[in-house]
mmCIF file with all atom_site columns, C-alpha atoms in Angstrom:
data_model
loop_
_atom_site.group_PDB
_atom_site.id
_atom_site.type_symbol
_atom_site.label_atom_id
_atom_site.label_alt_id
_atom_site.label_comp_id
_atom_site.label_asym_id
_atom_site.label_entity_id
_atom_site.label_seq_id
_atom_site.pdbx_PDB_ins_code
_atom_site.Cartn_x
_atom_site.Cartn_y
_atom_site.Cartn_z
_atom_site.occupancy
_atom_site.B_iso_or_equiv
_atom_site.pdbx_formal_charge
_atom_site.auth_seq_id
_atom_site.auth_comp_id
_atom_site.auth_asym_id
_atom_site.auth_atom_id
_atom_site.pdbx_PDB_model_num
ATOM 1   C CA . MET A 1 1   ? 1.017   9.194   -11.828 1.00 58.00 ? 101 MET A CA 1
ATOM 2   C CA . ALA A 1 2   ? 0.034   7.399   -8.623  1.00 70.00 ? 102 ALA A CA 1
ATOM 3   C CA . HIS A 1 3   ? -3.631  7.187   -9.583  1.00 68.00 ? 103 HIS A CA 1
ATOM 4   C CA . ALA A 1 4   ? -2.723  5.999   -13.100 1.00 74.00 ? 104 ALA A CA 1
ATOM 5   C CA . GLN A 1 5   ? -0.765  3.192   -11.409 1.00 78.00 ? 105 GLN A CA 1
ATOM 6   C CA . ILE A 1 6   ? -3.770  2.352   -9.206  1.00 73.00 ? 106 ILE A CA 1
ATOM 7   C CA . GLN A 1 7   ? -6.020  2.242   -12.275 1.00 73.00 ? 107 GLN A CA 1
ATOM 8   C CA . ALA A 1 8   ? -3.543  -0.091  -13.998 1.00 74.00 ? 108 ALA A CA 1
ATOM 9   C CA . VAL A 1 9   ? -3.694  -2.473  -11.010 1.00 72.00 ? 109 VAL A CA 1
ATOM 10  C CA . ALA A 1 10  ? -7.496  -2.300  -11.008 1.00 68.00 ? 110 ALA A CA 1
ATOM 11  C CA . THR A 1 11  ? -7.681  -3.296  -14.655 1.00 71.00 ? 111 THR A CA 1
ATOM 12  C CA . GLY A 1 12  ? -4.639  -5.557  -14.862 1.00 67.00 ? 112 GLY A CA 1
ATOM 13  C CA . SER A 1 13  ? -4.559  -7.700  -11.716 1.00 57.00 ? 113 SER A CA 1
ATOM 14  C CA . ALA A 1 14  ? -7.059  -10.514 -11.723 1.00 50.00 ? 114 ALA A CA 1
ATOM 15  C CA . GLY A 1 15  ? -8.996  -10.501 -8.490  1.00 54.00 ? 115 GLY A CA 1
ATOM 16  C CA . ALA A 1 16  ? -7.552  -7.205  -7.263  1.00 60.00 ? 116 ALA A CA 1
ATOM 17  C CA . GLN A 1 17  ? -9.676  -5.457  -4.684  1.00 60.00 ? 117 GLN A CA 1
ATOM 18  C CA . ILE A 1 18  ? -9.433  -1.664  -4.711  1.00 57.00 ? 118 ILE A CA 1
ATOM 19  C CA . VAL A 1 19  ? -10.327 0.183   -1.503  1.00 61.00 ? 119 VAL A CA 1
ATOM 20  C CA . MET A 1 20  ? -10.236 3.962   -1.246  1.00 56.00 ? 120 MET A CA 1
ATOM 21  C CA . VAL A 1 21  ? -9.853  5.430   2.244   1.00 58.00 ? 121 VAL A CA 1
ATOM 22  C CA . GLY A 1 22  ? -9.616  9.015   3.341   1.00 54.00 ? 122 GLY A CA 1
ATOM 23  C CA . ARG A 1 23  ? -11.554 12.246  3.364   1.00 46.00 ? 123 ARG A CA 1
ATOM 24  C CA . VAL A 1 24  ? -13.178 14.023  0.474   1.00 43.00 ? 124 VAL A CA 1
ATOM 25  C CA . ASP A 1 25  ? -14.932 17.344  1.015   1.00 42.00 ? 125 ASP A CA 1
ATOM 26  C CA . HIS A 1 26  ? -14.641 16.934  4.805   1.00 39.00 ? 126 HIS A CA 1
ATOM 27  C CA . ARG A 1 27  ? -16.406 13.581  4.902   1.00 40.00 ? 127 ARG A CA 1
ATOM 28  C CA . ASP A 1 28  ? -14.924 10.167  5.588   1.00 45.00 ? 128 ASP A CA 1
ATOM 29  C CA . VAL A 1 29  ? -14.731 7.870   2.589   1.00 43.00 ? 129 VAL A CA 1
ATOM 30  C CA . VAL A 1 30  ? -14.282 4.150   2.412   1.00 44.00 ? 130 VAL A CA 1
ATOM 31  C CA . ALA A 1 31  ? -15.297 3.414   -1.155  1.00 40.00 ? 131 ALA A CA 1
ATOM 32  C CA . ARG A 1 32  ? -15.183 -0.154  -2.406  1.00 39.00 ? 132 ARG A CA 1
ATOM 33  C CA . PRO A 1 33  ? -16.289 -1.961  -5.536  1.00 37.00 ? 133 PRO A CA 1
ATOM 34  C CA . SER A 1 34  ? -19.040 -3.408  -3.342  1.00 36.00 ? 134 SER A CA 1
ATOM 35  C CA . ASP A 1 35  ? -20.448 -2.332  -0.010  1.00 39.00 ? 135 ASP A CA 1
ATOM 36  C CA . GLU A 1 36  ? -18.730 -5.225  1.788   1.00 42.00 ? 136 GLU A CA 1
ATOM 37  C CA . ALA A 1 37  ? -15.552 -5.173  3.841   1.00 44.00 ? 137 ALA A CA 1
ATOM 38  C CA . PRO A 1 38  ? -12.413 -6.259  2.012   1.00 48.00 ? 138 PRO A CA 1
ATOM 39  C CA . SER A 1 39  ? -12.439 -10.041 1.773   1.00 50.00 ? 139 SER A CA 1
ATOM 40  C CA . GLY A 1 40  ? -9.517  -12.331 2.343   1.00 51.00 ? 140 GLY A CA 1
ATOM 41  C CA . ASP A 1 41  ? -10.202 -14.050 -0.994  1.00 53.00 ? 141 ASP A CA 1
ATOM 42  C CA . ALA A 1 42  ? -8.594  -11.490 -3.267  1.00 56.00 ? 142 ALA A CA 1
ATOM 43  C CA . PRO A 1 43  ? -4.863  -12.019 -3.875  1.00 61.00 ? 143 PRO A CA 1
ATOM 44  C CA . VAL A 1 44  ? -4.361  -8.244  -3.866  1.00 69.00 ? 144 VAL A CA 1
ATOM 45  C CA . THR A 1 45  ? -6.111  -5.546  -1.848  1.00 75.00 ? 145 THR A CA 1
ATOM 46  C CA . LEU A 1 46  ? -5.062  -2.017  -2.680  1.00 75.00 ? 146 LEU A CA 1
ATOM 47  C CA . LEU A 1 47  ? -5.791  0.685   -0.093  1.00 78.00 ? 147 LEU A CA 1
ATOM 48  C CA . HIS A 1 48  ? -5.375  4.225   -1.397  1.00 76.00 ? 148 HIS A CA 1
ATOM 49  C CA . LEU A 1 49  ? -6.371  7.818   -0.796  1.00 76.00 ? 149 LEU A CA 1
ATOM 50  C CA . PRO A 1 50  ? -8.755  9.745   -3.036  1.00 75.00 ? 150 PRO A CA 1
ATOM 51  C CA . PRO A 1 51  ? -7.116  11.737  -5.840  1.00 75.00 ? 151 PRO A CA 1
ATOM 52  C CA . PRO A 1 52  ? -5.889  15.096  -4.531  1.00 75.00 ? 152 PRO A CA 1
ATOM 53  C CA . ALA A 1 53  ? -7.779  18.233  -5.478  1.00 77.00 ? 153 ALA A CA 1
ATOM 54  C CA . PRO A 1 54  ? -6.191  20.289  -8.253  1.00 82.00 ? 154 PRO A CA 1
ATOM 55  C CA . GLY A 1 55  ? -3.433  22.431  -6.775  1.00 81.00 ? 155 GLY A CA 1
ATOM 56  C CA . ALA A 1 56  ? -3.296  20.440  -3.520  1.00 77.00 ? 156 ALA A CA 1
ATOM 57  C CA . GLN A 1 57  ? 0.053   20.332  -1.729  1.00 76.00 ? 157 GLN A CA 1
ATOM 58  C CA . LEU A 1 58  ? 1.614   16.901  -2.149  1.00 73.00 ? 158 LEU A CA 1
ATOM 59  C CA . ASP A 1 59  ? 4.046   17.406  0.718   1.00 79.00 ? 159 ASP A CA 1
ATOM 60  C CA . GLY A 1 60  ? 4.054   19.152  4.072   1.00 84.00 ? 160 GLY A CA 1
ATOM 61  C CA . PRO A 1 61  ? 1.902   18.702  7.177   1.00 86.00 ? 161 PRO A CA 1
ATOM 62  C CA . ALA A 1 62  ? -1.431  18.168  5.396   1.00 81.00 ? 162 ALA A CA 1
ATOM 63  C CA . ALA A 1 63  ? 0.043   15.494  3.130   1.00 81.00 ? 163 ALA A CA 1
ATOM 64  C CA . ARG A 1 64  ? 1.707   13.774  6.101   1.00 83.00 ? 164 ARG A CA 1
ATOM 65  C CA . ALA A 1 65  ? -1.643  13.748  7.929   1.00 83.00 ? 165 ALA A CA 1
ATOM 66  C CA . LEU A 1 66  ? -3.261  12.025  4.941   1.00 81.00 ? 166 LEU A CA 1
ATOM 67  C CA . ALA A 1 67  ? -0.412  9.521   4.794   1.00 82.00 ? 167 ALA A CA 1
ATOM 68  C CA . ALA A 1 68  ? -0.943  8.804   8.503   1.00 84.00 ? 168 ALA A CA 1
ATOM 69  C CA . GLN A 1 69  ? -4.656  8.286   7.836   1.00 84.00 ? 169 GLN A CA 1
ATOM 70  C CA . LEU A 1 70  ? -3.815  5.780   5.107   1.00 84.00 ? 170 LEU A CA 1
ATOM 71  C CA . GLY A 1 71  ? -1.291  4.161   7.453   1.00 85.00 ? 171 GLY A CA 1
ATOM 72  C CA . ASP A 1 72  ? -4.033  3.774   10.087  1.00 86.00 ? 172 ASP A CA 1
ATOM 73  C CA . ALA A 1 73  ? -6.377  2.115   7.558   1.00 85.00 ? 173 ALA A CA 1
ATOM 74  C CA . ALA A 1 74  ? -3.563  -0.168  6.430   1.00 87.00 ? 174 ALA A CA 1
ATOM 75  C CA . PHE A 1 75  ? -2.753  -1.054  10.057  1.00 89.00 ? 175 PHE A CA 1
ATOM 76  C CA . ASP A 1 76  ? -6.377  -2.063  10.662  1.00 87.00 ? 176 ASP A CA 1
ATOM 77  C CA . PHE A 1 77  ? -6.290  -4.154  7.485   1.00 85.00 ? 177 PHE A CA 1
ATOM 78  C CA . VAL A 1 78  ? -3.008  -5.856  8.443   1.00 86.00 ? 178 VAL A CA 1
ATOM 79  C CA . ARG A 1 79  ? -4.243  -6.534  11.965  1.00 87.00 ? 179 ARG A CA 1
ATOM 80  C CA . THR A 1 80  ? -7.481  -8.182  10.770  1.00 85.00 ? 180 THR A CA 1
ATOM 81  C CA . ARG A 1 81  ? -6.268  -9.884  7.555   1.00 83.00 ? 181 ARG A CA 1
ATOM 82  C CA . ALA A 1 82  ? -2.637  -10.796 8.373   1.00 85.00 ? 182 ALA A CA 1
ATOM 83  C CA . PRO A 1 83  ? -1.295  -10.577 4.814   1.00 84.00 ? 183 PRO A CA 1
ATOM 84  C CA . ASP A 1 84  ? 2.032   -12.163 3.881   1.00 85.00 ? 184 ASP A CA 1
ATOM 85  C CA . HIS A 1 85  ? 3.057   -9.227  1.682   1.00 86.00 ? 185 HIS A CA 1
ATOM 86  C CA . LEU A 1 86  ? 2.845   -5.438  1.811   1.00 87.00 ? 186 LEU A CA 1
ATOM 87  C CA . LEU A 1 87  ? 3.623   -3.022  -0.991  1.00 86.00 ? 187 LEU A CA 1
ATOM 88  C CA . LEU A 1 88  ? 4.005   0.398   0.572   1.00 87.00 ? 188 LEU A CA 1
ATOM 89  C CA . VAL A 1 89  ? 3.935   3.482   -1.623  1.00 85.00 ? 189 VAL A CA 1
ATOM 90  C CA . GLY A 1 90  ? 5.274   6.731   -0.210  1.00 83.00 ? 190 GLY A CA 1
ATOM 91  C CA . GLY A 1 91  ? 7.724   7.254   2.611   1.00 85.00 ? 191 GLY A CA 1
ATOM 92  C CA . ASP A 1 92  ? 5.261   8.899   5.008   1.00 84.00 ? 192 ASP A CA 1
ATOM 93  C CA . THR A 1 93  ? 2.771   6.062   4.538   1.00 85.00 ? 193 THR A CA 1
ATOM 94  C CA . ALA A 1 94  ? 5.497   3.438   5.017   1.00 89.00 ? 194 ALA A CA 1
ATOM 95  C CA . ILE A 1 95  ? 6.798   5.123   8.175   1.00 90.00 ? 195 ILE A CA 1
ATOM 96  C CA . SER A 1 96  ? 3.290   5.445   9.593   1.00 88.00 ? 196 SER A CA 1
ATOM 97  C CA . LEU A 1 97  ? 2.377   1.798   9.036   1.00 91.00 ? 197 LEU A CA 1
ATOM 98  C CA . LEU A 1 98  ? 5.721   0.250   9.952   1.00 94.00 ? 198 LEU A CA 1
ATOM 99  C CA . THR A 1 99  ? 5.824   2.306   13.154  1.00 94.00 ? 199 THR A CA 1
ATOM 100 C CA . ARG A 1 100 ? 2.333   1.127   14.098  1.00 92.00 ? 200 ARG A CA 1
ATOM 101 C CA . LEU A 1 101 ? 3.418   -2.479  13.394  1.00 94.00 ? 201 LEU A CA 1
ATOM 102 C CA . HIS A 1 102 ? 6.536   -1.975  15.593  1.00 96.00 ? 202 HIS A CA 1
ATOM 103 C CA . VAL A 1 103 ? 8.850   -2.883  12.717  1.00 95.00 ? 203 VAL A CA 1
ATOM 104 C CA . THR A 1 104 ? 12.307  -1.589  13.537  1.00 93.00 ? 204 THR A CA 1
ATOM 105 C CA . ARG A 1 105 ? 14.335  -3.272  10.813  1.00 94.00 ? 205 ARG A CA 1
ATOM 106 C CA . LEU A 1 106 ? 13.852  -4.270  7.190   1.00 96.00 ? 206 LEU A CA 1
ATOM 107 C CA . GLU A 1 107 ? 16.213  -6.818  5.623   1.00 97.00 ? 207 GLU A CA 1
ATOM 108 C CA . VAL A 1 108 ? 16.668  -6.329  1.870   1.00 97.00 ? 208 VAL A CA 1
ATOM 109 C CA . VAL A 1 109 ? 15.990  -9.578  0.007   1.00 95.00 ? 209 VAL A CA 1
ATOM 110 C CA . SER A 1 110 ? 16.212  -8.334  -3.582  1.00 94.00 ? 210 SER A CA 1
ATOM 111 C CA . GLU A 1 111 ? 15.405  -5.432  -5.869  1.00 94.00 ? 211 GLU A CA 1
ATOM 112 C CA . LEU A 1 112 ? 12.151  -5.953  -7.786  1.00 93.00 ? 212 LEU A CA 1
ATOM 113 C CA . LEU A 1 113 ? 12.607  -2.823  -9.904  1.00 94.00 ? 213 LEU A CA 1
ATOM 114 C CA . PRO A 1 114 ? 15.357  -0.188  -9.767  1.00 94.00 ? 214 PRO A CA 1
ATOM 115 C CA . GLY A 1 115 ? 15.123  1.543   -6.388  1.00 93.00 ? 215 GLY A CA 1
ATOM 116 C CA . MET A 1 116 ? 12.198  -0.636  -5.259  1.00 93.00 ? 216 MET A CA 1
ATOM 117 C CA . PRO A 1 117 ? 13.400  -3.289  -2.810  1.00 94.00 ? 217 PRO A CA 1
ATOM 118 C CA . LEU A 1 118 ? 11.713  -6.410  -1.600  1.00 93.00 ? 218 LEU A CA 1
ATOM 119 C CA . THR A 1 119 ? 12.436  -6.572  2.124   1.00 95.00 ? 219 THR A CA 1
ATOM 120 C CA . ARG A 1 120 ? 11.629  -8.910  4.974   1.00 95.00 ? 220 ARG A CA 1
ATOM 121 C CA . ALA A 1 121 ? 10.197  -7.534  8.211   1.00 95.00 ? 221 ALA A CA 1
ATOM 122 C CA . ALA A 1 122 ? 9.870   -9.331  11.529  1.00 93.00 ? 222 ALA A CA 1
ATOM 123 C CA . LEU A 1 123 ? 6.837   -8.372  13.597  1.00 93.00 ? 223 LEU A CA 1
ATOM 124 C CA . PRO A 1 124 ? 7.066   -8.407  17.413  1.00 93.00 ? 224 PRO A CA 1
ATOM 125 C CA . ASP A 1 125 ? 5.109   -11.695 17.540  1.00 92.00 ? 225 ASP A CA 1
ATOM 126 C CA . GLY A 1 126 ? 7.735   -13.373 15.325  1.00 92.00 ? 226 GLY A CA 1
ATOM 127 C CA . THR A 1 127 ? 5.637   -13.276 12.156  1.00 91.00 ? 227 THR A CA 1
ATOM 128 C CA . GLU A 1 128 ? 7.612   -12.371 9.053   1.00 92.00 ? 228 GLU A CA 1
ATOM 129 C CA . LEU A 1 129 ? 6.233   -10.611 6.024   1.00 90.00 ? 229 LEU A CA 1
ATOM 130 C CA . HIS A 1 130 ? 7.565   -9.299  2.763   1.00 89.00 ? 230 HIS A CA 1
ATOM 131 C CA . VAL A 1 131 ? 7.498   -5.525  2.362   1.00 91.00 ? 231 VAL A CA 1
ATOM 132 C CA . VAL A 1 132 ? 8.104   -3.741  -0.924  1.00 89.00 ? 232 VAL A CA 1
ATOM 133 C CA . LEU A 1 133 ? 8.956   -0.038  -0.715  1.00 89.00 ? 233 LEU A CA 1
ATOM 134 C CA . LYS A 1 134 ? 8.145   2.340   -3.568  1.00 87.00 ? 234 LYS A CA 1
ATOM 135 C CA . ALA A 1 135 ? 8.553   6.098   -3.579  1.00 86.00 ? 235 ALA A CA 1
ATOM 136 C CA . GLY A 1 136 ? 5.256   7.913   -3.985  1.00 80.00 ? 236 GLY A CA 1
ATOM 137 C CA . ASN A 1 137 ? 4.366   9.171   -7.465  1.00 76.00 ? 237 ASN A CA 1
ATOM 138 C CA . HIS A 1 138 ? 7.423   7.417   -8.936  1.00 82.00 ? 238 HIS A CA 1
ATOM 139 C CA . GLY A 1 139 ? 7.501   5.069   -11.909 1.00 85.00 ? 239 GLY A CA 1
ATOM 140 C CA . GLN A 1 140 ? 5.381   4.436   -14.971 1.00 87.00 ? 240 GLN A CA 1
ATOM 141 C CA . ALA A 1 141 ? 1.693   3.540   -15.220 1.00 82.00 ? 241 ALA A CA 1
ATOM 142 C CA . GLU A 1 142 ? 2.495   -0.196  -15.086 1.00 86.00 ? 242 GLU A CA 1
ATOM 143 C CA . THR A 1 143 ? 4.940   0.020   -12.145 1.00 89.00 ? 243 THR A CA 1
ATOM 144 C CA . LEU A 1 144 ? 2.497   -1.100  -9.425  1.00 85.00 ? 244 LEU A CA 1
ATOM 145 C CA . THR A 1 145 ? 1.155   -3.918  -11.619 1.00 85.00 ? 245 THR A CA 1
ATOM 146 C CA . THR A 1 146 ? 4.716   -5.141  -12.227 1.00 88.00 ? 246 THR A CA 1
ATOM 147 C CA . LEU A 1 147 ? 5.587   -4.918  -8.526  1.00 87.00 ? 247 LEU A CA 1
ATOM 148 C CA . VAL A 1 148 ? 2.414   -6.829  -7.547  1.00 84.00 ? 248 VAL A CA 1
ATOM 149 C CA . ALA A 1 149 ? 3.196   -9.612  -10.032 1.00 84.00 ? 249 ALA A CA 1
ATOM 150 C CA . ARG A 1 150 ? 6.807   -9.880  -8.884  1.00 86.00 ? 250 ARG A CA 1
ATOM 151 C CA . LEU A 1 151 ? 5.834   -9.780  -5.227  1.00 82.00 ? 251 LEU A CA 1
ATOM 152 C CA . LEU A 1 152 ? 3.270   -12.565 -5.659  1.00 79.00 ? 252 LEU A CA 1
ATOM 153 C CA . ALA A 1 153 ? 5.914   -14.596 -7.521  1.00 81.00 ? 253 ALA A CA 1
ATOM 154 C CA . CYS A 1 154 ? 8.142   -14.356 -4.411  1.00 74.00 ? 254 CYS A CA 1
ATOM 155 C CA . ASP A 1 155 ? 5.918   -16.649 -2.324  1.00 65.00 ? 255 ASP A CA 1
ATOM 156 C CA . GLY A 1 156 ? 8.069   -19.052 -0.406  1.00 49.00 ? 256 GLY A CA 1
ATOM 157 C CA . GLU A 1 157 ? 11.300  -17.004 -0.539  1.00 52.00 ? 257 GLU A CA 1
#
């Protein structure tokens, strides 16, 4: 379901930038629609892992290592692009990124969809950003698209 949600964002969010990070067949992958680095012009940049191989374990140490790899890529993106909003999918990915950002507390602002809160995080430098948390592989095909639209509508809250 997660990759169906990613595809829905790719086709449904105007200006969405899709960036795949990770390892496929023991080689590093950073696949983009173009060969350029993610630009700051797109309202949405989606970083994701490649689809898992058939029969791959979706939990356990290997899955947590992949989530940490995605968290590292997201940390680099946040550090260089300073977005106002993050939509984090999967608990291991969220823990990895929020730990790297030194976020120790999330304040719930509202619930964008059932079980998917909009929160506010304070970074150590005093910067605040909105963080949406979504369980991995949860929801319908349009769930990410809906969350992105609702998150972008929260500007100024």
